[in-house]
PDB file of C-alpha atoms in Angstrom:
ATOM      1  CA  TRP A  14       0.000   0.000   0.000  1.00 69.00           C
ATOM      2  CA  ASN A  15       2.748   2.477   0.916  1.00 74.00           C
ATOM      3  CA  GLU A  16       4.573   1.715  -2.338  1.00 80.00           C
ATOM      4  CA  PHE A  17       1.367   2.358  -4.293  1.00 77.00           C
ATOM      5  CA  VAL A  18       0.784   5.685  -2.501  1.00 74.00           C
ATOM      6  CA  LEU A  19       4.401   6.697  -3.136  1.00 76.00           C
ATOM      7  CA  ASP A  20       4.137   5.831  -6.830  1.00 79.00           C
ATOM      8  CA  ALA A  21       0.786   7.648  -7.135  1.00 76.00           C
ATOM      9  CA  ALA A  22       2.241  10.760  -5.516  1.00 74.00           C
ATOM     10  CA  MET A  23       5.409  10.717  -7.613  1.00 76.00           C
ATOM     11  CA  TYR A  24       3.689   9.905 -10.925  1.00 78.00           C
ATOM     12  CA  PRO A  25       0.036  10.965 -10.633  1.00 74.00           C
ATOM     13  CA  TYR A  26      -0.621  10.835 -14.379  1.00 75.00           C
ATOM     14  CA  LYS A  27      -0.028   7.049 -14.388  1.00 79.00           C
ATOM     15  CA  HIS A  28      -2.878   6.628 -11.914  1.00 77.00           C
ATOM     16  CA  ARG A  29      -5.614   8.788 -13.416  1.00 79.00           C
ATOM     17  CA  CYS A  30      -9.154   7.494 -12.965  1.00 80.00           C
ATOM     18  CA  LEU A  31     -10.193   9.146 -16.220  1.00 79.00           C
ATOM     19  CA  PRO A  32      -7.920   9.540 -19.260  1.00 74.00           C
ATOM     20  CA  HIS A  33      -8.338  13.330 -19.348  1.00 68.00           C
ATOM     21  CA  ALA A  34      -8.383  16.298 -16.983  1.00 67.00           C
ATOM     22  CA  ASN A  35     -10.132  15.772 -13.658  1.00 64.00           C
ATOM     23  CA  ASP A  36     -11.774  19.181 -13.525  1.00 64.00           C
ATOM     24  CA  ASN A  37     -12.559  21.970 -15.938  1.00 66.00           C
ATOM     25  CA  ALA A  38     -15.024  24.321 -14.279  1.00 62.00           C
ATOM     26  CA  GLU A  39     -14.846  26.789 -17.174  1.00 70.00           C
ATOM     27  CA  SER A  40     -16.107  24.512 -19.953  1.00 76.00           C
ATOM     28  CA  TRP A  41     -17.955  21.775 -18.035  1.00 79.00           C
ATOM     29  CA  SER A  42     -21.275  21.847 -16.243  1.00 81.00           C
ATOM     30  CA  GLN A  43     -22.719  19.364 -13.771  1.00 80.00           C
ATOM     31  CA  SER A  44     -24.320  17.286 -16.521  1.00 82.00           C
ATOM     32  CA  THR A  45     -21.386  17.519 -18.977  1.00 81.00           C
ATOM     33  CA  SER A  46     -18.732  16.628 -16.424  1.00 82.00           C
ATOM     34  CA  PRO A  47     -17.070  13.273 -17.215  1.00 82.00           C
ATOM     35  CA  TRP A  48     -17.652  12.307 -13.597  1.00 80.00           C
ATOM     36  CA  TYR A  49     -21.399  12.616 -14.296  1.00 83.00           C
ATOM     37  CA  PHE A  50     -21.697  10.641 -17.519  1.00 82.00           C
ATOM     38  CA  SER A  51     -18.849   8.178 -16.825  1.00 83.00           C
ATOM     39  CA  GLY A  52     -20.132   7.510 -13.323  1.00 83.00           C
ATOM     40  CA  ARG A  53     -18.184   6.642 -10.209  1.00 85.00           C
ATOM     41  CA  GLN A  54     -14.786   5.074 -10.749  1.00 84.00           C
ATOM     42  CA  ASP A  55     -12.960   2.340  -8.836  1.00 84.00           C
ATOM     43  CA  CYS A  56     -10.230   4.724  -7.687  1.00 82.00           C
ATOM     44  CA  ILE A  57      -9.072   6.441  -4.502  1.00 77.00           C
ATOM     45  CA  TRP A  58      -7.561   9.752  -3.497  1.00 73.00           C
ATOM     46  CA  PRO A  59      -4.613   8.973  -1.165  1.00 72.00           C
ATOM     47  CA  ILE A  60      -4.965  10.721   2.190  1.00 70.00           C
ATOM     48  CA  ASP A  61      -2.084  12.231   4.178  1.00 69.00           C
ATOM     49  CA  GLU A  62      -2.971  10.929   7.632  1.00 69.00           C
ATOM     50  CA  THR A  63      -0.365  13.169   9.310  1.00 71.00           C
ATOM     51  CA  ASP A  64      -2.357  16.304   8.421  1.00 70.00           C
ATOM     52  CA  SER A  65      -6.017  16.284   9.439  1.00 70.00           C
ATOM     53  CA  ARG A  66      -6.585  19.986   8.864  1.00 71.00           C
ATOM     54  CA  VAL A  67      -8.997  21.296   6.239  1.00 75.00           C
ATOM     55  CA  CYS A  68      -7.288  22.442   3.052  1.00 71.00           C
ATOM     56  CA  SER A  69      -7.903  25.532   1.008  1.00 70.00           C
ATOM     57  CA  ILE A  70      -7.892  24.504  -2.643  1.00 66.00           C
ATOM     58  CA  THR A  71      -8.236  28.108  -3.861  1.00 68.00           C
ATOM     59  CA  GLY A  72      -5.484  29.425  -1.590  1.00 69.00           C
ATOM     60  CA  ARG A  73      -7.836  31.842   0.182  1.00 74.00           C
ATOM     61  CA  GLY A  74      -7.824  29.923   3.455  1.00 75.00           C
ATOM     62  CA  SER A  75      -5.083  29.827   6.050  1.00 73.00           C
ATOM     63  CA  HIS A  76      -3.997  26.218   5.353  1.00 73.00           C
ATOM     64  CA  SER A  77      -2.739  25.013   2.001  1.00 72.00           C
ATOM     65  CA  CYS A  78      -2.141  21.367   1.200  1.00 70.00           C
ATOM     66  CA  ILE A  79       0.031  22.068  -1.830  1.00 70.00           C
ATOM     67  CA  LYS A  80       3.528  21.484  -0.497  1.00 71.00           C
ATOM     68  CA  ASP A  81       6.247  18.856  -0.397  1.00 74.00           C
ATOM     69  CA  VAL A  82       6.135  16.263   2.379  1.00 72.00           C
ATOM     70  CA  GLU A  83       8.402  13.454   3.548  1.00 74.00           C
ATOM     71  CA  PHE A  84       7.021   9.967   2.887  1.00 69.00           C
ATOM     72  CA  MET A  85       8.963   6.691   3.073  1.00 68.00           C
ATOM     73  CA  GLY A  86      12.264   8.592   3.047  1.00 74.00           C
ATOM     74  CA  GLN A  87      11.423  10.582  -0.080  1.00 75.00           C
ATOM     75  CA  THR A  88      10.160  14.086  -0.650  1.00 78.00           C
ATOM     76  CA  ILE A  89       6.934  13.929  -2.603  1.00 73.00           C
ATOM     77  CA  PRO A  90       4.541  16.647  -3.765  1.00 70.00           C
ATOM     78  CA  ARG A  91       1.230  16.820  -1.953  1.00 70.00           C
ATOM     79  CA  THR A  92      -1.804  18.328  -3.639  1.00 68.00           C
ATOM     80  CA  CYS A  93      -5.347  19.137  -2.641  1.00 67.00           C
ATOM     81  CA  GLY A  94      -8.086  16.910  -3.921  1.00 68.00           C
ATOM     82  CA  SER A  95     -11.666  15.952  -3.410  1.00 72.00           C
ATOM     83  CA  ASN A  96     -13.912  12.938  -3.656  1.00 76.00           C
ATOM     84  CA  TYR A  97     -16.294  15.143  -5.665  1.00 76.00           C
ATOM     85  CA  ASP A  98     -15.759  17.265  -8.750  1.00 77.00           C
ATOM     86  CA  SER A  99     -16.367  21.008  -8.584  1.00 72.00           C
ATOM     87  CA  PHE A 100     -20.053  20.457  -9.453  1.00 77.00           C
ATOM     88  CA  GLY A 101     -20.702  17.951  -6.670  1.00 76.00           C
ATOM     89  CA  ASN A 102     -20.600  14.777  -8.772  1.00 81.00           C
ATOM     90  CA  PRO A 103     -19.116  11.887  -6.758  1.00 82.00           C
ATOM     91  CA  ARG A 104     -15.902  10.495  -8.227  1.00 82.00           C
ATOM     92  CA  PHE A 105     -15.420   7.149  -6.495  1.00 82.00           C
ATOM     93  CA  ILE A 106     -17.451   4.008  -5.859  1.00 83.00           C
ATOM     94  CA  GLU A 107     -18.809   3.201  -2.407  1.00 83.00           C
ATOM     95  CA  SER A 108     -16.343   0.587  -1.215  1.00 81.00           C
ATOM     96  CA  VAL A 109     -14.773  -0.135   2.179  1.00 78.00           C
ATOM     97  CA  GLU A 110     -11.471  -1.091   0.547  1.00 77.00           C
ATOM     98  CA  PRO A 111      -8.699  -0.194   1.322  1.00 74.00           C
ATOM     99  CA  TYR A 112      -9.564   1.804   4.474  1.00 71.00           C
ATOM    100  CA  GLY A 113     -12.188  -0.314   6.189  1.00 75.00           C
ATOM    101  CA  TYR A 114     -14.794   2.449   5.743  1.00 74.00           C
ATOM    102  CA  SER A 115     -16.372   4.129   2.740  1.00 75.00           C
ATOM    103  CA  ARG A 116     -13.988   5.678   0.217  1.00 75.00           C
ATOM    104  CA  MET A 117     -16.386   8.588  -0.137  1.00 73.00           C
ATOM    105  CA  LYS A 118     -15.878   9.395   3.553  1.00 72.00           C
ATOM    106  CA  ASP A 119     -12.109   8.941   3.693  1.00 68.00           C
ATOM    107  CA  ASP A 120     -11.474  12.690   3.487  1.00 67.00           C
ATOM    108  CA  VAL A 121     -13.388  13.460   6.706  1.00 67.00           C
ATOM    109  CA  PHE A 122     -13.442  10.133   8.569  1.00 68.00           C
ATOM    110  CA  SER A 123     -11.223  11.410  11.359  1.00 68.00           C
ATOM    111  CA  LYS A 124     -11.692  12.268  15.023  1.00 71.00           C
ATOM    112  CA  ASP A 125     -10.251  15.735  14.344  1.00 70.00           C
ATOM    113  CA  LEU A 126     -13.041  16.355  11.805  1.00 71.00           C
ATOM    114  CA  ASN A 127     -15.846  14.881  13.974  1.00 73.00           C
ATOM    115  CA  TRP A 128     -16.069  11.827  11.698  1.00 71.00           C
ATOM    116  CA  GLY A 129     -17.546  13.992   8.943  1.00 69.00           C
ATOM    117  CA  PHE A 130     -20.670  15.056  10.846  1.00 75.00           C
ATOM    118  CA  THR A 131     -19.775  18.751  11.085  1.00 80.00           C
ATOM    119  CA  SER A 132     -19.347  20.215   7.625  1.00 79.00           C
ATOM    120  CA  PHE A 133     -21.197  22.319   5.092  1.00 81.00           C
ATOM    121  CA  ASP A 134     -21.136  19.743   2.273  1.00 74.00           C
ATOM    122  CA  ASN A 135     -24.926  19.493   2.036  1.00 79.00           C
ATOM    123  CA  PHE A 136     -28.021  21.027   3.626  1.00 88.00           C
ATOM    124  CA  SER A 137     -28.535  18.404   6.337  1.00 87.00           C
ATOM    125  CA  LEU A 138     -24.905  18.468   7.483  1.00 85.00           C
ATOM    126  CA  ALA A 139     -24.902  22.281   7.352  1.00 87.00           C
ATOM    127  CA  PHE A 140     -28.026  22.313   9.540  1.00 91.00           C
ATOM    128  CA  VAL A 141     -26.420  19.971  12.105  1.00 89.00           C
ATOM    129  CA  THR A 142     -23.197  22.012  12.072  1.00 88.00           C
ATOM    130  CA  THR A 143     -25.062  25.296  12.519  1.00 89.00           C
ATOM    131  CA  PHE A 144     -27.186  23.818  15.315  1.00 88.00           C
ATOM    132  CA  GLN A 145     -24.060  22.544  17.078  1.00 87.00           C
ATOM    133  CA  SER A 146     -22.490  26.005  16.793  1.00 88.00           C
ATOM    134  CA  VAL A 147     -25.613  27.687  18.190  1.00 87.00           C
ATOM    135  CA  THR A 148     -25.509  25.379  21.222  1.00 85.00           C
ATOM    136  CA  LEU A 149     -21.913  26.598  21.786  1.00 86.00           C
ATOM    137  CA  GLU A 150     -20.612  23.018  21.732  1.00 86.00           C
ATOM    138  CA  GLY A 151     -17.325  22.966  19.818  1.00 86.00           C
ATOM    139  CA  TRP A 152     -18.243  26.007  17.720  1.00 89.00           C
ATOM    140  CA  SER A 153     -14.713  27.445  17.857  1.00 88.00           C
ATOM    141  CA  ASP A 154     -13.215  24.263  16.348  1.00 88.00           C
ATOM    142  CA  ILE A 155     -15.714  24.457  13.488  1.00 88.00           C
ATOM    143  CA  MET A 156     -14.874  28.143  12.989  1.00 90.00           C
ATOM    144  CA  TYR A 157     -11.123  27.420  12.876  1.00 88.00           C
ATOM    145  CA  ARG A 158     -11.694  24.695  10.258  1.00 86.00           C
ATOM    146  CA  THR A 159     -13.745  27.125   8.190  1.00 86.00           C
ATOM    147  CA  ILE A 160     -10.940  29.711   8.427  1.00 87.00           C
ATOM    148  CA  GLU A 161      -8.468  27.107   7.170  1.00 84.00           C
ATOM    149  CA  ALA A 162     -10.595  26.538   4.058  1.00 80.00           C
ATOM    150  CA  TRP A 163     -11.959  30.045   3.480  1.00 82.00           C
ATOM    151  CA  LEU A 164     -11.256  33.713   4.266  1.00 85.00           C
ATOM    152  CA  ALA A 165     -10.643  34.602   7.916  1.00 87.00           C
ATOM    153  CA  ALA A 166     -12.444  37.980   8.210  1.00 90.00           C
ATOM    154  CA  PRO A 167     -15.818  36.916   6.728  1.00 90.00           C
ATOM    155  CA  THR A 168     -15.713  33.652   8.685  1.00 90.00           C
ATOM    156  CA  ILE A 169     -15.182  35.475  11.980  1.00 92.00           C
ATOM    157  CA  MET A 170     -17.997  37.927  11.192  1.00 93.00           C
ATOM    158  CA  VAL A 171     -20.419  35.119  10.275  1.00 92.00           C
ATOM    159  CA  TYR A 172     -19.630  33.117  13.407  1.00 91.00           C
ATOM    160  CA  ALA A 173     -19.809  36.218  15.632  1.00 91.00           C
ATOM    161  CA  MET A 174     -23.284  36.953  14.289  1.00 90.00           C
ATOM    162  CA  LEU A 175     -24.255  33.287  14.611  1.00 89.00           C
ATOM    163  CA  ILE A 176     -23.184  33.181  18.251  1.00 89.00           C
ATOM    164  CA  ILE A 177     -24.719  36.548  19.164  1.00 87.00           C
ATOM    165  CA  LEU A 178     -28.020  36.067  17.331  1.00 85.00           C
ATOM    166  CA  GLY A 179     -28.326  32.301  17.477  1.00 82.00           C
ATOM    167  CA  ALA A 180     -26.785  31.265  20.757  1.00 80.00           C
ATOM    168  CA  GLN A 181     -27.481  34.278  22.934  1.00 82.00           C
ATOM    169  CA  ILE A 182     -30.809  35.580  21.652  1.00 84.00           C
ATOM    170  CA  ALA A 183     -32.652  32.684  19.984  1.00 78.00           C
ATOM    171  CA  ILE A 184     -31.733  30.076  22.603  1.00 78.00           C
ATOM    172  CA  ASN A 185     -32.734  32.441  25.424  1.00 85.00           C
ATOM    173  CA  ILE A 186     -36.097  33.096  23.742  1.00 87.00           C
ATOM    174  CA  VAL A 187     -36.716  29.361  23.396  1.00 85.00           C
ATOM    175  CA  LEU A 188     -35.769  28.812  27.058  1.00 87.00           C
ATOM    176  CA  ALA A 189     -38.060  31.687  28.119  1.00 90.00           C
ATOM    177  CA  VAL A 190     -41.009  30.127  26.247  1.00 92.00           C
ATOM    178  CA  ILE A 191     -40.328  26.713  27.817  1.00 92.00           C
ATOM    179  CA  THR A 192     -40.019  28.246  31.304  1.00 92.00           C
ATOM    180  CA  LYS A 193     -43.271  30.213  30.839  1.00 92.00           C
ATOM    181  CA  SER A 194     -45.066  27.037  29.719  1.00 90.00           C
ATOM    182  CA  LEU A 195     -43.811  25.144  32.763  1.00 91.00           C
ATOM    183  CA  ASP A 196     -44.942  27.981  35.061  1.00 89.00           C
ATOM    184  CA  VAL A 197     -48.422  27.909  33.504  1.00 88.00           C
ATOM    185  CA  MET A 198     -48.608  24.131  33.929  1.00 86.00           C
ATOM    186  CA  GLU A 199     -47.539  24.355  37.588  1.00 85.00           C
ATOM    187  CA  SER A 200     -50.097  27.085  38.330  1.00 83.00           C
ATOM    188  CA  GLU A 201     -52.871  25.007  36.737  1.00 80.00           C
ATOM    189  CA  GLU A 202     -52.104  21.906  38.850  1.00 73.00           C
ATOM    190  CA  PRO A 203     -53.347  23.343  42.211  1.00 68.00           C
ATOM    191  CA  GLU A 204     -56.533  24.660  40.514  1.00 66.00           C
ATOM    192  CA  ASN A 205     -57.217  21.220  39.030  1.00 64.00           C
ATOM    193  CA  ALA A 206     -56.562  19.587  42.396  1.00 61.00           C
ATOM    194  CA  GLN A 207     -59.005  21.955  44.138  1.00 63.00           C
ATOM    195  CA  SER A 208     -61.723  21.421  41.520  1.00 63.00           C
ATOM    196  CA  ASN A 209     -61.286  17.642  41.799  1.00 63.00           C
ATOM    197  CA  ALA A 210     -61.548  17.887  45.584  1.00 56.00           C
ATOM    198  CA  GLY A 211     -64.748  19.975  45.274  1.00 56.00           C
ATOM    199  CA  ASP A 212     -66.259  17.437  42.892  1.00 57.00           C
ATOM    200  CA  SER A 213     -65.574  14.536  45.218  1.00 54.00           C
ATOM    201  CA  ALA A 214     -67.068  16.369  48.209  1.00 52.00           C
TER     202      ALA A 214
END
């Protein structure tokens, strides 16, 4: 396995899944992408397990994956990649080989990335991630990962607003409504008890 990863990193063109370019956002669309009409391929994107940080493919984030790394005594180039093309078409088949878990989850299946549950890859995961941030549970880790992949200033502004509006105001309003409902229920219990006692007398 290590020899394969080394060879794939040193000579990536020998190991292409498709015989042409992997991405061309300027001339392709979601339905004309080769990953759409060719379907999922029996390939993998080798993962650098020594770096579990989120990468910025565009270079706008604070962490770039494009650099040389030491692997098996050799310096090899490391590049950013994705299990999806730039239009969201999946690239690889759903197989548990060679990792022991789905290839399509290998990029986020890590404790440092919450096993892929906190991300903005689709609406449901974005909802869970936003809800977790609003509850103030691990929100700073999610913010730091977003900064690594995107611009720092807008990320900080968005999370500041999310925490102020979502965590401080919305959660307090929900708690106030719940508390008021409980108070009403408690005040109705003695009245019901008295009316039941009057009926039995």
